[in-house]
Amino acid sequence: MNSQTKSQFIAVASITSELSAVMVVAKEISLAAANAKAIAFRAGDKAKGFQPITDFINELAKETIELVTNINVYALLLYRLTVNEYRRTAAYNRFEQVAKLAVGARYADSMQEPISTARTIMQDCQRQFKRDVTQLLGQLEAVMHHARAARVIAANSRIEASQAGEYLQSLQAVAESVDKAAHTIHDNVQRCRIALSIYRNS
Amino acid sequence: MKMTKIYEGAHQWIMFGRDENKPDNIIDSNQYIVRTANKCLLLEPGGTELFAPMMAAVLHHAPVEQITDLFASHQDPDVISSLGLWDQALSNAKLHAPALWEGYIRHFGCESIQYVPIPDNGETIKIESVELQIIPAHYLHSPCGFHVYDPQAKILMCGSVGSAFEAPGAPVFVERFDVHVEKMRYYHQRMMPSNQAKRAWVDRVRNLDIDILAPQHGRMFKGDDVKRFLDWFDSLQVGTGI
């Protein structure tokens, strides 16, 4: 296995690993939203501005979970494609080796068709991988967008929390946890994007 | 890859082995082809590392499109781990291999090749006009294995039975049986688990008319050495690894 294939395997495997962490964090946001909703309910008028925000946080968490679930399915397909590309490339290289070793053999020419077929399939796999990576990067961008939105919500939450009297500390803690979660999601997804970006369609 | 024609009649048998470019850390193995006018059966295709030299050697005898059948005596990687590569090279081929091992052998990659499962009691396969008997050889050493007998050529491809490990470049036929015995003893005692299975195989094979015993490793036996081998194996205590 050459170093490019190795790094391709690592890049694809790392997506699943990074995204499972994102999934945990997104679930934490969802929990924080439920918690915030309960606090805002208790705070009544003092946290009136906070109540729609909690719905928004919850919605964002749900969408992120859904996006990550879809991306994980896609990442699995990408992994299978990588395995297939590896097998096809290995076969093509072996077939080329056969052609070299078979020089002078009576039926050496009959190897040309399998070589040509293997080359076409290998190139198709490579193109498909690039196309799929480009699409996956688009999906990851959507998660990044959610993370950015969550940070804006966290900032708004802090402002609303400051007017919530004795509930200030509880609501600020919610805002902090959303902000922290958004940071984590952003960083993990960014690492996925960096790992994959070298394989995208130019 | 050394090529030795071991039978020439209406069809041919060719033995391949002693690949001088083989990596040192993998065992040497023998491959065989049965070549008819328009078809070619490849017996014990070998491991992945052997694919390129083996395919190149076969191209001296048959074009790719006429390699229509493969046979694997059992599931070991030195027998058939090259399957995933043959699978991509051959567009219209069958693999005759034990039914018991189908789910295992498919791990090596078998998408375009048709897997033809061999039942436990063996069968007959036909390559054009050549009829080959698939002889059960269970527990020798694999729990499910088969050998190939060609009554016309009087050759028994006997898989692991009769195997020995030789220095690179060793002759392809046994020259002094008494000397060769010591190269086989440990392998047979350690790898063959059952005296009962061994005896059943010897009894069955004694009824066949055999000129050449062709194992998967080491040298082939011909003439009187065939009977010498059967007598020696019959009296050998196997399953000594316990």
Short mmCIF file of C-alpha atoms in Angstrom, two decimals:
data_model
loop_
_atom_site.label_atom_id
_atom_site.label_comp_id
_atom_site.label_asym_id
_atom_site.label_seq_id
_atom_site.Cartn_x
_atom_site.Cartn_y
_atom_site.Cartn_z
CA MET A 1 0.00 0.00 0.00
CA ASN A 2 1.55 3.33 -1.01
CA SER A 3 1.55 6.40 1.25
CA GLN A 4 -1.22 8.17 -0.69
CA THR A 5 -3.54 5.18 -0.31
CA LYS A 6 -2.67 4.97 3.38
CA SER A 7 -3.47 8.64 3.95
CA GLN A 8 -6.70 8.22 1.98
CA PHE A 9 -7.75 5.37 4.28
CA ILE A 10 -6.79 7.43 7.34
CA ALA A 11 -8.68 10.49 6.08
CA VAL A 12 -11.86 8.49 5.50
CA ALA A 13 -11.56 6.64 8.82
CA SER A 14 -10.94 9.90 10.70
CA ILE A 15 -14.26 11.34 9.46
CA THR A 16 -16.22 8.66 11.31
CA SER A 17 -14.14 9.19 14.43
CA GLU A 18 -14.46 13.01 14.39
CA LEU A 19 -18.17 12.85 13.58
CA SER A 20 -18.97 10.47 16.41
CA ALA A 21 -17.58 13.16 18.75
CA VAL A 22 -19.73 15.76 16.97
CA MET A 23 -22.77 13.54 17.50
CA VAL A 24 -22.10 13.38 21.26
CA VAL A 25 -21.76 17.15 21.44
CA ALA A 26 -24.92 17.74 19.37
CA LYS A 27 -26.82 15.52 21.80
CA GLU A 28 -25.39 17.60 24.65
CA ILE A 29 -26.73 20.76 22.98
CA SER A 30 -30.13 19.14 22.70
CA LEU A 31 -30.01 18.35 26.42
CA ALA A 32 -28.88 21.91 27.20
CA ALA A 33 -31.86 23.22 25.19
CA ALA A 34 -34.29 21.09 27.22
CA ASN A 35 -32.64 22.27 30.43
CA ALA A 36 -32.81 25.91 29.29
CA LYS A 37 -36.45 25.54 28.38
CA ALA A 38 -37.26 24.32 31.90
CA ILE A 39 -35.33 27.20 33.48
CA ALA A 40 -36.94 29.76 31.15
CA PHE A 41 -40.36 28.35 32.04
CA ARG A 42 -39.65 28.74 35.74
CA ALA A 43 -38.25 32.25 35.19
CA GLY A 44 -41.48 33.29 33.46
CA ASP A 45 -41.46 36.93 32.28
CA LYS A 46 -37.89 37.47 33.45
CA ALA A 47 -36.68 35.08 30.70
CA LYS A 48 -39.30 35.87 28.11
CA GLY A 49 -36.63 36.58 25.45
CA PHE A 50 -34.92 33.33 26.26
CA GLN A 51 -37.87 31.04 25.55
CA PRO A 52 -37.82 31.22 21.70
CA ILE A 53 -34.05 30.83 21.82
CA THR A 54 -34.35 27.45 23.54
CA ASP A 55 -36.60 26.20 20.75
CA PHE A 56 -34.07 27.44 18.25
CA ILE A 57 -31.19 25.69 20.07
CA ASN A 58 -33.16 22.45 20.13
CA GLU A 59 -33.99 22.71 16.44
CA LEU A 60 -30.34 23.36 15.61
CA ALA A 61 -29.20 20.34 17.64
CA LYS A 62 -31.76 18.10 15.92
CA GLU A 63 -30.69 19.26 12.47
CA THR A 64 -27.03 18.76 13.34
CA ILE A 65 -27.73 15.20 14.54
CA GLU A 66 -29.64 14.48 11.34
CA LEU A 67 -26.88 15.93 9.16
CA VAL A 68 -24.17 13.97 10.98
CA THR A 69 -26.20 10.76 10.70
CA ASN A 70 -26.43 11.26 6.93
CA ILE A 71 -22.75 12.13 6.67
CA ASN A 72 -21.84 8.96 8.57
CA VAL A 73 -23.76 6.86 6.04
CA TYR A 74 -21.97 8.72 3.28
CA ALA A 75 -18.60 8.27 4.99
CA LEU A 76 -19.21 4.51 5.08
CA LEU A 77 -19.87 4.54 1.33
CA LEU A 78 -16.69 6.54 0.86
CA TYR A 79 -14.78 3.95 2.90
CA ARG A 80 -16.13 1.15 0.70
CA LEU A 81 -15.17 3.11 -2.37
CA THR A 82 -11.66 3.54 -0.97
CA VAL A 83 -11.37 -0.23 -0.41
CA ASN A 84 -12.63 -0.86 -3.93
CA GLU A 85 -10.24 1.69 -5.40
CA TYR A 86 -7.38 0.09 -3.48
CA ARG A 87 -8.30 -3.37 -4.81
CA ARG A 88 -8.69 -2.11 -8.36
CA THR A 89 -5.40 -0.22 -8.27
CA ALA A 90 -3.59 -3.22 -6.78
CA ALA A 91 -5.00 -5.43 -9.55
CA TYR A 92 -4.01 -2.96 -12.25
CA ASN A 93 -0.45 -2.81 -10.89
CA ARG A 94 -0.26 -6.62 -10.80
CA PHE A 95 -1.58 -6.83 -14.37
CA GLU A 96 1.12 -4.41 -15.51
CA GLN A 97 3.63 -6.63 -13.76
CA VAL A 98 2.21 -9.63 -15.66
CA ALA A 99 2.67 -7.80 -18.97
CA LYS A 100 6.33 -7.15 -18.15
CA LEU A 101 6.98 -10.72 -17.06
CA ALA A 102 5.12 -12.19 -20.03
CA VAL A 103 7.24 -10.51 -22.72
CA GLY A 104 7.92 -13.20 -25.32
CA ALA A 105 5.06 -15.42 -24.14
CA ARG A 106 2.92 -16.80 -26.96
CA TYR A 107 -0.30 -15.30 -25.58
CA ALA A 108 1.15 -12.18 -23.91
CA ASP A 109 -1.08 -9.90 -25.99
CA SER A 110 -4.24 -11.40 -24.49
CA MET A 111 -3.37 -9.55 -21.27
CA GLN A 112 -4.00 -6.19 -22.92
CA GLU A 113 -7.77 -6.35 -22.53
CA PRO A 114 -7.75 -7.09 -18.78
CA ILE A 115 -5.15 -4.31 -18.34
CA SER A 116 -7.26 -1.83 -20.27
CA THR A 117 -10.44 -2.80 -18.37
CA ALA A 118 -8.64 -2.61 -15.02
CA ARG A 119 -7.25 0.84 -15.90
CA THR A 120 -10.70 2.16 -16.85
CA ILE A 121 -12.30 0.81 -13.67
CA MET A 122 -9.46 2.17 -11.52
CA GLN A 123 -9.79 5.63 -13.08
CA ASP A 124 -13.59 5.52 -12.65
CA CYS A 125 -13.09 4.71 -8.96
CA GLN A 126 -10.65 7.62 -8.57
CA ARG A 127 -13.05 10.04 -10.25
CA GLN A 128 -15.98 8.75 -8.18
CA PHE A 129 -13.94 9.18 -4.99
CA LYS A 130 -13.16 12.82 -5.87
CA ARG A 131 -16.80 13.51 -6.70
CA ASP A 132 -17.97 11.94 -3.44
CA VAL A 133 -15.37 13.83 -1.42
CA THR A 134 -16.54 17.11 -2.97
CA GLN A 135 -20.12 16.27 -2.03
CA LEU A 136 -19.12 15.25 1.49
CA LEU A 137 -17.23 18.50 1.94
CA GLY A 138 -20.46 20.31 1.05
CA GLN A 139 -22.31 18.39 3.75
CA LEU A 140 -19.58 19.15 6.26
CA GLU A 141 -19.90 22.84 5.34
CA ALA A 142 -23.58 22.61 6.32
CA VAL A 143 -22.57 21.32 9.77
CA MET A 144 -20.06 24.17 10.07
CA HIS A 145 -22.87 26.57 9.22
CA HIS A 146 -24.92 25.10 12.08
CA ALA A 147 -21.96 25.46 14.43
CA ARG A 148 -21.59 29.13 13.48
CA ALA A 149 -25.32 29.66 14.01
CA ALA A 150 -25.06 28.03 17.43
CA ARG A 151 -22.34 30.49 18.42
CA VAL A 152 -24.53 33.42 17.42
CA ILE A 153 -27.37 31.91 19.47
CA ALA A 154 -25.00 31.48 22.42
CA ALA A 155 -24.10 35.20 22.19
CA ASN A 156 -27.81 36.17 22.11
CA SER A 157 -28.48 33.81 24.99
CA ARG A 158 -25.90 35.62 27.13
CA ILE A 159 -27.64 38.94 26.47
CA GLU A 160 -31.06 37.51 27.32
CA ALA A 161 -29.64 35.76 30.38
CA SER A 162 -28.31 39.06 31.74
CA GLN A 163 -31.94 40.24 32.13
CA ALA A 164 -33.13 37.10 33.90
CA GLY A 165 -32.46 38.22 37.49
CA GLU A 166 -31.86 35.28 39.82
CA TYR A 167 -31.86 32.94 36.81
CA LEU A 168 -28.90 34.72 35.29
CA GLN A 169 -26.32 32.15 36.36
CA SER A 170 -28.32 29.12 35.19
CA LEU A 171 -29.09 30.65 31.82
CA GLN A 172 -25.52 31.86 31.36
CA ALA A 173 -24.34 28.32 32.02
CA VAL A 174 -26.66 27.15 29.22
CA ALA A 175 -25.23 29.80 26.89
CA GLU A 176 -21.68 28.75 27.82
CA SER A 177 -22.40 25.10 27.16
CA VAL A 178 -23.93 25.88 23.75
CA ASP A 179 -20.93 28.04 22.86
CA LYS A 180 -18.46 25.38 23.95
CA ALA A 181 -20.34 22.69 22.03
CA ALA A 182 -20.41 24.88 18.92
CA HIS A 183 -16.63 25.35 19.21
CA THR A 184 -16.07 21.60 19.49
CA ILE A 185 -18.29 20.86 16.49
CA HIS A 186 -16.55 23.55 14.47
CA ASP A 187 -13.06 22.23 15.32
CA ASN A 188 -13.89 18.57 14.66
CA VAL A 189 -15.62 19.25 11.38
CA GLN A 190 -12.79 21.53 10.34
CA ARG A 191 -10.32 18.68 10.91
CA CYS A 192 -12.47 16.44 8.66
CA ARG A 193 -12.50 19.10 5.97
CA ILE A 194 -8.73 19.58 6.10
CA ALA A 195 -8.16 15.80 5.91
CA LEU A 196 -10.43 15.49 2.88
CA SER A 197 -9.77 18.71 1.02
CA ILE A 198 -6.67 17.38 -0.77
CA TYR A 199 -8.86 14.78 -2.50
CA ARG A 200 -11.61 17.09 -3.72
CA ASN A 201 -12.31 17.75 -7.40
CA SER A 202 -10.18 20.64 -8.54
CA MET B 1 8.69 -19.58 -12.78
CA LYS B 2 9.74 -23.07 -13.83
CA MET B 3 7.34 -24.86 -16.20
CA THR B 4 7.38 -28.63 -16.64
CA LYS B 5 5.09 -30.52 -18.98
CA ILE B 6 4.12 -33.69 -17.14
CA TYR B 7 1.59 -35.12 -19.57
CA GLU B 8 1.07 -34.69 -23.28
CA GLY B 9 -1.78 -36.45 -25.01
CA ALA B 10 -5.08 -35.18 -26.33
CA HIS B 11 -4.67 -32.65 -23.53
CA GLN B 12 -1.72 -31.47 -21.46
CA TRP B 13 -0.71 -31.16 -17.83
CA ILE B 14 1.88 -28.53 -16.96
CA MET B 15 3.43 -28.00 -13.55
CA PHE B 16 4.56 -24.52 -12.44
CA GLY B 17 6.77 -23.82 -9.45
CA ARG B 18 10.21 -22.96 -8.11
CA ASP B 19 9.63 -19.25 -8.79
CA GLU B 20 13.08 -17.72 -8.40
CA ASN B 21 11.65 -14.24 -7.73
CA LYS B 22 9.39 -15.38 -4.90
CA PRO B 23 9.93 -13.49 -1.61
CA ASP B 24 12.01 -15.65 0.76
CA ASN B 25 9.50 -15.52 3.58
CA ILE B 26 6.63 -17.25 1.76
CA ILE B 27 6.56 -20.97 1.06
CA ASP B 28 7.08 -22.27 -2.44
CA SER B 29 4.04 -23.90 -4.00
CA ASN B 30 3.25 -25.90 -7.11
CA GLN B 31 0.53 -24.88 -9.51
CA TYR B 32 -0.79 -27.00 -12.34
CA ILE B 33 -2.80 -26.46 -15.48
CA VAL B 34 -4.84 -28.88 -17.53
CA ARG B 35 -4.86 -27.53 -21.06
CA THR B 36 -7.40 -28.70 -23.61
CA ALA B 37 -7.90 -27.34 -27.14
CA ASN B 38 -9.91 -24.28 -26.10
CA LYS B 39 -9.92 -24.27 -22.32
CA CYS B 40 -7.55 -24.18 -19.43
CA LEU B 41 -8.10 -25.37 -15.86
CA LEU B 42 -5.79 -23.87 -13.28
CA LEU B 43 -5.27 -26.09 -10.23
CA GLU B 44 -4.24 -24.48 -6.90
CA PRO B 45 -3.81 -20.93 -8.36
CA GLY B 46 -1.60 -19.87 -5.44
CA GLY B 47 -1.16 -16.85 -3.22
CA THR B 48 -1.43 -13.17 -4.08
CA GLU B 49 2.34 -12.78 -4.27
CA LEU B 50 2.45 -15.45 -6.92
CA PHE B 51 -0.25 -14.06 -9.17
CA ALA B 52 1.90 -12.04 -11.61
CA PRO B 53 4.59 -14.69 -12.28
CA MET B 54 1.93 -17.40 -12.46
CA MET B 55 -0.31 -15.51 -14.89
CA ALA B 56 2.75 -14.61 -17.01
CA ALA B 57 3.77 -18.28 -17.08
CA VAL B 58 0.28 -19.45 -18.04
CA LEU B 59 0.35 -16.99 -20.97
CA HIS B 60 2.99 -19.24 -22.56
CA HIS B 61 0.29 -21.93 -22.82
CA ALA B 62 -3.11 -20.24 -23.02
CA PRO B 63 -4.62 -16.81 -23.69
CA VAL B 64 -6.42 -15.12 -20.78
CA GLU B 65 -9.87 -15.68 -22.26
CA GLN B 66 -9.30 -19.44 -22.36
CA ILE B 67 -8.55 -19.70 -18.64
CA THR B 68 -12.07 -20.82 -17.91
CA ASP B 69 -11.78 -22.88 -14.74
CA LEU B 70 -9.95 -22.71 -11.43
CA PHE B 71 -9.73 -25.37 -8.75
CA ALA B 72 -8.82 -24.92 -5.10
CA SER B 73 -8.30 -28.07 -3.03
CA HIS B 74 -8.95 -26.19 0.20
CA GLN B 75 -9.16 -22.72 1.71
CA ASP B 76 -5.56 -21.90 2.60
CA PRO B 77 -4.00 -18.62 1.38
CA ASP B 78 -1.11 -20.35 -0.41
CA VAL B 79 -3.76 -22.20 -2.43
CA ILE B 80 -6.20 -19.45 -3.38
CA SER B 81 -5.51 -16.00 -1.89
CA SER B 82 -4.81 -14.76 -5.44
CA LEU B 83 -8.51 -15.26 -6.23
CA GLY B 84 -9.34 -11.53 -6.00
CA LEU B 85 -6.82 -10.85 -8.79
CA TRP B 86 -7.96 -13.72 -11.02
CA ASP B 87 -11.47 -12.45 -10.41
CA GLN B 88 -10.59 -9.13 -12.02
CA ALA B 89 -8.54 -10.64 -14.85
CA LEU B 90 -10.92 -13.37 -16.04
CA SER B 91 -14.21 -12.39 -17.55
CA ASN B 92 -15.86 -15.80 -17.79
CA ALA B 93 -14.48 -18.30 -15.31
CA LYS B 94 -15.63 -20.78 -12.67
CA LEU B 95 -13.97 -21.68 -9.41
CA HIS B 96 -14.45 -25.29 -8.33
CA ALA B 97 -13.84 -25.37 -4.60
CA PRO B 98 -15.22 -27.06 -1.48
CA ALA B 99 -18.82 -26.14 -0.67
CA LEU B 100 -17.87 -25.98 3.00
CA TRP B 101 -15.35 -23.21 2.39
CA GLU B 102 -17.42 -20.99 0.08
CA GLY B 103 -18.09 -18.24 2.61
CA TYR B 104 -14.43 -18.27 3.65
CA ILE B 105 -12.84 -18.35 0.19
CA ARG B 106 -15.07 -15.50 -0.96
CA HIS B 107 -13.15 -13.28 1.49
CA PHE B 108 -10.34 -13.29 -1.07
CA GLY B 109 -12.67 -11.55 -3.58
CA CYS B 110 -15.02 -13.44 -5.87
CA GLU B 111 -17.43 -11.18 -7.72
CA SER B 112 -17.22 -12.08 -11.40
CA ILE B 113 -15.95 -15.65 -11.08
CA GLN B 114 -18.73 -18.19 -10.55
CA TYR B 115 -18.15 -20.25 -7.39
CA VAL B 116 -19.06 -23.88 -8.11
CA PRO B 117 -19.31 -25.62 -4.73
CA ILE B 118 -17.97 -29.19 -4.55
CA PRO B 119 -20.12 -31.40 -2.30
CA ASP B 120 -18.48 -33.43 0.49
CA ASN B 121 -18.52 -36.67 -1.51
CA GLY B 122 -16.76 -35.14 -4.53
CA GLU B 123 -17.92 -35.04 -8.13
CA THR B 124 -16.72 -35.09 -11.71
CA ILE B 125 -15.82 -31.96 -13.62
CA LYS B 126 -15.51 -31.78 -17.34
CA ILE B 127 -13.13 -29.53 -19.25
CA GLU B 128 -14.14 -30.00 -22.86
CA SER B 129 -13.74 -33.77 -23.38
CA VAL B 130 -11.53 -34.31 -20.31
CA GLU B 131 -13.31 -35.78 -17.31
CA LEU B 132 -11.64 -35.20 -13.98
CA GLN B 133 -12.63 -36.96 -10.78
CA ILE B 134 -12.73 -34.82 -7.68
CA ILE B 135 -11.65 -37.13 -4.87
CA PRO B 136 -12.51 -36.32 -1.22
CA ALA B 137 -9.45 -35.81 0.96
CA HIS B 138 -11.01 -34.48 4.16
CA TYR B 139 -8.75 -33.86 7.17
CA LEU B 140 -5.68 -34.10 4.92
CA HIS B 141 -4.89 -31.57 6.17
CA SER B 142 -7.92 -29.29 5.80
CA PRO B 143 -11.19 -30.48 7.35
CA CYS B 144 -12.64 -30.27 3.86
CA GLY B 145 -10.36 -30.88 0.90
CA PHE B 146 -10.34 -32.52 -2.50
CA HIS B 147 -7.80 -33.95 -4.92
CA VAL B 148 -8.07 -34.15 -8.70
CA TYR B 149 -7.62 -37.42 -10.56
CA ASP B 150 -7.23 -37.58 -14.33
CA PRO B 151 -7.77 -41.21 -15.40
CA GLN B 152 -6.54 -40.49 -18.90
CA ALA B 153 -3.26 -38.86 -17.87
CA LYS B 154 -3.06 -41.07 -14.74
CA ILE B 155 -2.16 -38.07 -12.63
CA LEU B 156 -3.45 -37.42 -9.12
CA MET B 157 -3.06 -33.81 -8.01
CA CYS B 158 -2.91 -34.60 -4.31
CA GLY B 159 -2.92 -31.15 -2.68
CA SER B 160 -1.18 -31.14 0.69
CA VAL B 161 -0.58 -34.90 0.72
CA GLY B 162 2.97 -35.70 -0.39
CA SER B 163 4.10 -32.14 0.24
CA ALA B 164 7.63 -31.29 1.27
CA PHE B 165 9.57 -28.06 1.57
CA GLU B 166 12.60 -27.82 -0.62
CA ALA B 167 15.54 -25.55 -1.26
CA PRO B 168 14.99 -23.13 -4.16
CA GLY B 169 15.71 -24.76 -7.50
CA ALA B 170 15.15 -28.34 -6.27
CA PRO B 171 14.26 -30.91 -8.98
CA VAL B 172 10.56 -31.32 -9.65
CA PHE B 173 10.51 -35.13 -9.27
CA VAL B 174 11.65 -37.24 -6.34
CA GLU B 175 14.98 -38.84 -7.22
CA ARG B 176 15.77 -40.84 -4.07
CA PHE B 177 12.68 -41.72 -2.11
CA ASP B 178 14.59 -42.75 1.03
CA VAL B 179 16.24 -39.32 1.19
CA HIS B 180 13.00 -37.48 0.36
CA VAL B 181 11.09 -39.15 3.20
CA GLU B 182 12.83 -37.01 5.79
CA LYS B 183 11.65 -33.85 4.04
CA MET B 184 8.06 -34.99 4.34
CA ARG B 185 7.87 -36.67 7.72
CA TYR B 186 7.38 -33.71 10.07
CA TYR B 187 4.95 -31.95 7.73
CA HIS B 188 2.71 -35.00 7.45
CA GLN B 189 2.86 -35.91 11.13
CA ARG B 190 2.16 -32.37 12.26
CA MET B 191 -0.29 -31.17 9.60
CA MET B 192 -2.40 -34.29 9.05
CA PRO B 193 -4.71 -34.69 12.04
CA SER B 194 -6.31 -38.10 11.54
CA ASN B 195 -4.96 -41.62 11.05
CA GLN B 196 -8.49 -42.73 10.17
CA ALA B 197 -8.78 -40.11 7.42
CA LYS B 198 -5.31 -40.97 6.15
CA ARG B 199 -6.16 -44.69 5.94
CA ALA B 200 -9.43 -44.02 4.09
CA TRP B 201 -7.58 -41.85 1.59
CA VAL B 202 -4.81 -44.39 1.03
CA ASP B 203 -7.37 -47.19 0.50
CA ARG B 204 -9.24 -45.09 -2.00
CA VAL B 205 -6.14 -43.97 -3.88
CA ARG B 206 -4.66 -47.49 -4.07
CA ASN B 207 -7.57 -48.32 -6.38
CA LEU B 208 -6.59 -45.62 -8.85
CA ASP B 209 -4.17 -46.18 -11.70
CA ILE B 210 -1.57 -43.47 -11.03
CA ASP B 211 1.62 -42.60 -12.92
CA ILE B 212 2.25 -39.29 -11.18
CA LEU B 213 1.38 -37.99 -7.74
CA ALA B 214 1.47 -34.21 -7.94
CA PRO B 215 1.46 -32.40 -4.55
CA GLN B 216 1.04 -28.69 -3.88
CA HIS B 217 4.52 -28.31 -2.34
CA GLY B 218 7.79 -29.97 -3.16
CA ARG B 219 8.54 -32.74 -5.61
CA MET B 220 6.21 -34.97 -7.60
CA PHE B 221 6.32 -38.76 -7.40
CA LYS B 222 6.34 -40.98 -10.48
CA GLY B 223 6.57 -44.67 -11.30
CA ASP B 224 7.44 -46.90 -8.34
CA ASP B 225 7.73 -43.90 -6.02
CA VAL B 226 3.93 -43.56 -6.14
CA LYS B 227 3.50 -46.95 -4.40
CA ARG B 228 6.45 -46.21 -2.11
CA PHE B 229 4.77 -43.02 -1.01
CA LEU B 230 1.40 -44.72 -0.38
CA ASP B 231 3.09 -47.47 1.69
CA TRP B 232 5.11 -44.92 3.67
CA PHE B 233 2.11 -42.67 4.33
CA ASP B 234 -0.06 -45.68 5.25
CA SER B 235 2.35 -46.69 7.98
CA LEU B 236 3.02 -43.16 9.28
CA GLN B 237 1.44 -42.10 12.58
CA VAL B 238 -0.04 -38.64 12.07
CA GLY B 239 -1.64 -36.08 14.34
CA THR B 240 1.41 -35.77 16.56
CA GLY B 241 0.93 -32.13 17.47
CA ILE B 242 -1.20 -32.83 20.56
#
